[in-house]
């Protein structure tokens, strides 16, 4: 594949994807699509894009090798399926789908296509999360049994457009109860455990900050994995408070990890085999040389301070490398649905008062 031609659907978030793809040699964004014609033309002029469309079908017919789906949630499955039918590779924003039926539709489309599908869960590509994953796989934490993931991000200002009309964030994440946007919080811990969620319990305190909203201010989703480990996921997108979009913790029999809860804090680590006292923490960066590749260790400051802590580039680069070398993508259809389905089934649990609900095993589909 001499040059990889990329199309992008949805130019609001798509502008970040354009910047990251443009950093990779031999990759070119050749076409973009958005229903807002003026936004498309502005984007084309700004970045010198060859083709711009307002219809998704036109984007797929613009001779592209892969498409980035950065559209609202409700379009993810239909746009991915349309691309896969034309054997166009897909990198889709989270979540993969908004219903179990759509999950099955997407699953079937991937199985019938010659192209690859990857869900773009960029939080799995954050440097600290990769370090913890490599450490977990090496066994330094011992037997893993508990983890946490939190996404606290007040985005009420994005729930309505300039004309007062509800956006997809208002209707699709806050328009129903449950953990409707939980893959950022669940993704990294589930990678650390290397298994799937078998049961979920979901509860919430109701709507207080924005009483008209259907979803709770804060949603807690307790996930039990196949081995019996627990992952506690918290998602809150309306509470009046400073952001904390990437808190995680991990507990094993031989060590633990704690991300900072406030800006400026350090990623802390305790490992029994490192001879530390029971009350002494170490900085996660102290072990980077043992558990990270050099390009992640020597990230320039502007990258670590970039959107999503620089993870977008590493995700995009991984996607490109897999396509070029014909290797399976990292977050394939199985993993994408294993990250998406717990949130969908949390909607059943929360309306049942937090009762446990079993999550289907997509590897048996």
mmCIF file of N, CA and C in Angstrom, residues 184-255:
data_model
loop_
_atom_site.group_PDB
_atom_site.id
_atom_site.type_symbol
_atom_site.label_atom_id
_atom_site.label_comp_id
_atom_site.label_asym_id
_atom_site.label_seq_id
_atom_site.Cartn_x
_atom_site.Cartn_y
_atom_site.Cartn_z
ATOM 1 N N UNK A 184 -14.410 5.035 27.540
ATOM 2 C CA UNK A 184 -13.172 5.692 27.975
ATOM 3 C C UNK A 184 -12.750 5.170 29.356
ATOM 4 N N UNK A 185 -13.717 4.959 30.221
ATOM 5 C CA UNK A 185 -13.426 4.512 31.582
ATOM 6 C C UNK A 185 -13.162 3.014 31.653
ATOM 7 N N UNK A 186 -13.874 2.248 30.856
ATOM 8 C CA UNK A 186 -13.774 0.790 30.899
ATOM 9 C C UNK A 186 -12.616 0.260 30.065
ATOM 10 N N UNK A 187 -12.298 0.932 28.958
ATOM 11 C CA UNK A 187 -11.333 0.405 28.001
ATOM 12 C C UNK A 187 -9.990 0.012 28.585
ATOM 13 N N UNK A 188 -9.250 0.949 29.195
ATOM 14 C CA UNK A 188 -7.932 0.583 29.734
ATOM 15 C C UNK A 188 -7.980 -0.526 30.791
ATOM 16 N N UNK A 189 -8.857 -0.453 31.819
ATOM 17 C CA UNK A 189 -8.879 -1.552 32.793
ATOM 18 C C UNK A 189 -9.182 -2.913 32.169
ATOM 19 N N UNK A 190 -10.084 -2.938 31.203
ATOM 20 C CA UNK A 190 -10.409 -4.221 30.594
ATOM 21 C C UNK A 190 -9.213 -4.776 29.820
ATOM 22 N N UNK A 191 -8.414 -3.882 29.227
ATOM 23 C CA UNK A 191 -7.186 -4.317 28.577
ATOM 24 C C UNK A 191 -6.199 -4.867 29.604
ATOM 25 N N UNK A 192 -6.129 -4.246 30.775
ATOM 26 C CA UNK A 192 -5.211 -4.726 31.798
ATOM 27 C C UNK A 192 -5.580 -6.137 32.252
ATOM 28 N N UNK A 193 -6.874 -6.394 32.405
ATOM 29 C CA UNK A 193 -7.322 -7.709 32.838
ATOM 30 C C UNK A 193 -7.261 -8.738 31.708
ATOM 31 N N UNK A 194 -7.398 -8.277 30.484
ATOM 32 C CA UNK A 194 -7.330 -9.181 29.343
ATOM 33 C C UNK A 194 -8.496 -10.145 29.265
ATOM 34 N N UNK A 195 -9.655 -9.720 29.723
ATOM 35 C CA UNK A 195 -10.845 -10.565 29.652
ATOM 36 C C UNK A 195 -12.060 -9.701 29.385
ATOM 37 N N UNK A 196 -13.247 -10.261 29.518
ATOM 38 C CA UNK A 196 -14.459 -9.510 29.208
ATOM 39 C C UNK A 196 -15.310 -9.339 30.453
ATOM 40 N N UNK A 197 -16.281 -8.441 30.351
ATOM 41 C CA UNK A 197 -17.252 -8.232 31.424
ATOM 42 C C UNK A 197 -18.376 -9.247 31.282
ATOM 43 N N UNK A 198 -18.691 -9.932 32.386
ATOM 44 C CA UNK A 198 -19.753 -10.938 32.356
ATOM 45 C C UNK A 198 -21.065 -10.414 32.950
ATOM 46 N N UNK A 199 -20.966 -9.586 34.008
ATOM 47 C CA UNK A 199 -22.163 -9.020 34.634
ATOM 48 C C UNK A 199 -21.943 -7.538 34.910
ATOM 49 N N UNK A 200 -23.023 -6.757 34.861
ATOM 50 C CA UNK A 200 -22.966 -5.357 35.257
ATOM 51 C C UNK A 200 -24.076 -5.048 36.251
ATOM 52 N N UNK A 201 -23.754 -4.197 37.216
ATOM 53 C CA UNK A 201 -24.742 -3.576 38.100
ATOM 54 C C UNK A 201 -24.603 -2.076 37.915
ATOM 55 N N UNK A 202 -25.695 -1.385 37.704
ATOM 56 C CA UNK A 202 -25.624 0.048 37.427
ATOM 57 C C UNK A 202 -26.615 0.807 38.305
ATOM 58 N N UNK A 203 -26.141 1.900 38.924
ATOM 59 C CA UNK A 203 -26.985 2.740 39.758
ATOM 60 C C UNK A 203 -26.643 4.199 39.519
ATOM 61 N N UNK A 204 -27.560 5.074 39.920
ATOM 62 C CA UNK A 204 -27.335 6.510 39.810
ATOM 63 C C UNK A 204 -28.169 7.247 40.838
ATOM 64 N N UNK A 205 -27.790 8.491 41.170
ATOM 65 C CA UNK A 205 -28.503 9.260 42.197
ATOM 66 C C UNK A 205 -29.672 10.075 41.665
ATOM 67 N N UNK A 206 -29.962 9.981 40.364
ATOM 68 C CA UNK A 206 -30.997 10.805 39.772
ATOM 69 C C UNK A 206 -30.423 12.079 39.171
ATOM 70 N N UNK A 207 -31.293 12.918 38.642
ATOM 71 C CA UNK A 207 -30.878 14.165 37.996
ATOM 72 C C UNK A 207 -31.088 15.335 38.943
ATOM 73 N N UNK A 208 -30.013 16.016 39.286
ATOM 74 C CA UNK A 208 -30.067 17.141 40.207
ATOM 75 C C UNK A 208 -29.543 18.421 39.560
ATOM 76 N N UNK A 209 -28.386 18.324 38.913
ATOM 77 C CA UNK A 209 -27.788 19.496 38.271
ATOM 78 C C UNK A 209 -28.641 19.972 37.106
ATOM 79 N N UNK A 210 -29.142 19.024 36.329
ATOM 80 C CA UNK A 210 -30.007 19.324 35.188
ATOM 81 C C UNK A 210 -31.247 18.442 35.303
ATOM 82 N N UNK A 211 -32.230 18.852 36.116
ATOM 83 C CA UNK A 211 -33.382 18.001 36.426
ATOM 84 C C UNK A 211 -34.170 17.526 35.204
ATOM 85 N N UNK A 212 -34.094 18.271 34.096
ATOM 86 C CA UNK A 212 -34.850 17.879 32.906
ATOM 87 C C UNK A 212 -34.208 16.710 32.170
ATOM 88 N N UNK A 213 -32.961 16.406 32.508
ATOM 89 C CA UNK A 213 -32.255 15.335 31.814
ATOM 90 C C UNK A 213 -32.762 13.967 32.268
ATOM 91 N N UNK A 214 -32.801 13.035 31.329
ATOM 92 C CA UNK A 214 -33.245 11.686 31.658
ATOM 93 C C UNK A 214 -32.175 10.905 32.408
ATOM 94 N N UNK A 215 -30.911 11.085 32.020
ATOM 95 C CA UNK A 215 -29.831 10.340 32.659
ATOM 96 C C UNK A 215 -29.446 10.985 33.993
ATOM 97 N N UNK A 216 -28.834 10.191 34.854
ATOM 98 C CA UNK A 216 -28.413 10.651 36.166
ATOM 99 C C UNK A 216 -27.199 11.566 36.049
ATOM 100 N N UNK A 217 -27.017 12.428 37.047
ATOM 101 C CA UNK A 217 -25.823 13.271 37.066
ATOM 102 C C UNK A 217 -24.562 12.415 37.011
ATOM 103 N N UNK A 218 -24.476 11.445 37.909
ATOM 104 C CA UNK A 218 -23.375 10.492 37.952
ATOM 105 C C UNK A 218 -23.929 9.084 37.808
ATOM 106 N N UNK A 219 -23.268 8.283 37.007
ATOM 107 C CA UNK A 219 -23.652 6.886 36.837
ATOM 108 C C UNK A 219 -22.495 6.001 37.267
ATOM 109 N N UNK A 220 -22.786 5.014 38.091
ATOM 110 C CA UNK A 220 -21.799 4.016 38.499
ATOM 111 C C UNK A 220 -22.152 2.681 37.873
ATOM 112 N N UNK A 221 -21.177 2.073 37.204
ATOM 113 C CA UNK A 221 -21.364 0.759 36.605
ATOM 114 C C UNK A 221 -20.306 -0.182 37.174
ATOM 115 N N UNK A 222 -20.746 -1.134 37.949
ATOM 116 C CA UNK A 222 -19.842 -2.130 38.520
ATOM 117 C C UNK A 222 -19.811 -3.334 37.602
ATOM 118 N N UNK A 223 -18.624 -3.627 37.082
ATOM 119 C CA UNK A 223 -18.455 -4.709 36.116
ATOM 120 C C UNK A 223 -17.735 -5.878 36.775
ATOM 121 N N UNK A 224 -18.303 -7.066 36.643
ATOM 122 C CA UNK A 224 -17.632 -8.280 37.119
ATOM 123 C C UNK A 224 -17.145 -9.054 35.903
ATOM 124 N N UNK A 225 -15.853 -9.338 35.881
ATOM 125 C CA UNK A 225 -15.266 -10.041 34.743
ATOM 126 C C UNK A 225 -15.485 -11.547 34.869
ATOM 127 N N UNK A 226 -15.040 -12.275 33.853
ATOM 128 C CA UNK A 226 -15.213 -13.727 33.858
ATOM 129 C C UNK A 226 -14.466 -14.389 35.015
ATOM 130 N N UNK A 227 -13.339 -13.812 35.410
ATOM 131 C CA UNK A 227 -12.557 -14.394 36.507
ATOM 132 C C UNK A 227 -13.062 -13.963 37.880
ATOM 133 N N UNK A 228 -14.040 -13.055 37.905
ATOM 134 C CA UNK A 228 -14.579 -12.577 39.176
ATOM 135 C C UNK A 228 -13.997 -11.263 39.638
ATOM 136 N N UNK A 229 -13.080 -10.676 38.863
ATOM 137 C CA UNK A 229 -12.518 -9.374 39.215
ATOM 138 C C UNK A 229 -13.576 -8.286 39.054
ATOM 139 N N UNK A 230 -13.351 -7.140 39.719
ATOM 140 C CA UNK A 230 -14.297 -6.027 39.671
ATOM 141 C C UNK A 230 -13.658 -4.810 39.018
ATOM 142 N N UNK A 231 -14.436 -4.130 38.174
ATOM 143 C CA UNK A 231 -14.041 -2.843 37.606
ATOM 144 C C UNK A 231 -15.166 -1.865 37.900
ATOM 145 N N UNK A 232 -14.854 -0.803 38.611
ATOM 146 C CA UNK A 232 -15.852 0.209 38.940
ATOM 147 C C UNK A 232 -15.721 1.384 37.980
ATOM 148 N N UNK A 233 -16.757 1.641 37.222
ATOM 149 C CA UNK A 233 -16.759 2.707 36.216
ATOM 150 C C UNK A 233 -17.692 3.820 36.669
ATOM 151 N N UNK A 234 -17.176 5.060 36.634
ATOM 152 C CA UNK A 234 -18.009 6.226 36.945
ATOM 153 C C UNK A 234 -17.977 7.181 35.761
ATOM 154 N N UNK A 235 -19.153 7.594 35.325
ATOM 155 C CA UNK A 235 -19.267 8.558 34.234
ATOM 156 C C UNK A 235 -20.171 9.699 34.689
ATOM 157 N N UNK A 236 -19.716 10.928 34.490
ATOM 158 C CA UNK A 236 -20.478 12.112 34.892
ATOM 159 C C UNK A 236 -20.169 13.223 33.901
ATOM 160 N N UNK A 237 -21.196 13.658 33.165
ATOM 161 C CA UNK A 237 -20.983 14.670 32.134
ATOM 162 C C UNK A 237 -21.797 15.933 32.345
ATOM 163 N N UNK A 238 -22.321 16.122 33.570
ATOM 164 C CA UNK A 238 -23.115 17.323 33.845
ATOM 165 C C UNK A 238 -22.796 18.019 35.167
ATOM 166 N N UNK A 239 -22.196 17.313 36.121
ATOM 167 C CA UNK A 239 -21.980 17.918 37.437
ATOM 168 C C UNK A 239 -21.075 19.138 37.347
ATOM 169 N N UNK A 240 -21.395 20.137 38.152
ATOM 170 C CA UNK A 240 -20.618 21.372 38.181
ATOM 171 C C UNK A 240 -19.332 21.140 38.967
ATOM 172 N N UNK A 241 -18.242 20.964 38.257
ATOM 173 C CA UNK A 241 -16.966 20.676 38.881
ATOM 174 C C UNK A 241 -15.873 20.723 37.806
ATOM 175 N N UNK A 242 -14.611 20.878 38.219
ATOM 176 C CA UNK A 242 -13.529 20.803 37.226
ATOM 177 C C UNK A 242 -13.465 19.410 36.605
ATOM 178 N N UNK A 243 -12.939 19.351 35.388
ATOM 179 C CA UNK A 243 -12.836 18.077 34.686
ATOM 180 C C UNK A 243 -11.845 17.144 35.387
ATOM 181 N N UNK A 244 -12.121 15.868 35.296
ATOM 182 C CA UNK A 244 -11.147 14.808 35.598
ATOM 183 C C UNK A 244 -11.484 13.671 34.653
ATOM 184 N N UNK A 245 -10.924 13.744 33.456
ATOM 185 C CA UNK A 245 -11.364 12.885 32.360
ATOM 186 C C UNK A 245 -10.591 11.579 32.264
ATOM 187 N N UNK A 246 -9.628 11.336 33.151
ATOM 188 C CA UNK A 246 -8.828 10.141 33.002
ATOM 189 C C UNK A 246 -8.284 9.586 34.301
ATOM 190 N N UNK A 247 -9.166 9.347 35.273
ATOM 191 C CA UNK A 247 -8.691 8.725 36.512
ATOM 192 C C UNK A 247 -8.830 7.207 36.417
ATOM 193 N N UNK A 248 -7.765 6.510 36.831
ATOM 194 C CA UNK A 248 -7.785 5.045 36.862
ATOM 195 C C UNK A 248 -7.038 4.558 38.094
ATOM 196 N N UNK A 249 -7.359 3.360 38.534
ATOM 197 C CA UNK A 249 -6.573 2.688 39.560
ATOM 198 C C UNK A 249 -6.575 1.196 39.258
ATOM 199 N N UNK A 250 -5.586 0.514 39.803
ATOM 200 C CA UNK A 250 -5.481 -0.935 39.624
ATOM 201 C C UNK A 250 -4.930 -1.531 40.907
ATOM 202 N N UNK A 251 -5.510 -2.640 41.339
ATOM 203 C CA UNK A 251 -5.057 -3.326 42.538
ATOM 204 C C UNK A 251 -4.806 -4.801 42.232
ATOM 205 N N UNK A 252 -3.625 -5.258 42.632
ATOM 206 C CA UNK A 252 -3.288 -6.669 42.515
ATOM 207 C C UNK A 252 -2.721 -7.174 43.828
ATOM 208 N N UNK A 253 -2.349 -8.433 43.878
ATOM 209 C CA UNK A 253 -1.843 -9.026 45.111
ATOM 210 C C UNK A 253 -0.428 -8.569 45.432
ATOM 211 N N UNK A 254 0.284 -8.004 44.429
ATOM 212 C CA UNK A 254 1.676 -7.607 44.646
ATOM 213 C C UNK A 254 1.928 -6.133 44.351
ATOM 214 N N UNK A 255 0.888 -5.367 44.076
ATOM 215 C CA UNK A 255 1.111 -3.957 43.791
ATOM 216 C C UNK A 255 -0.158 -3.243 43.412
#
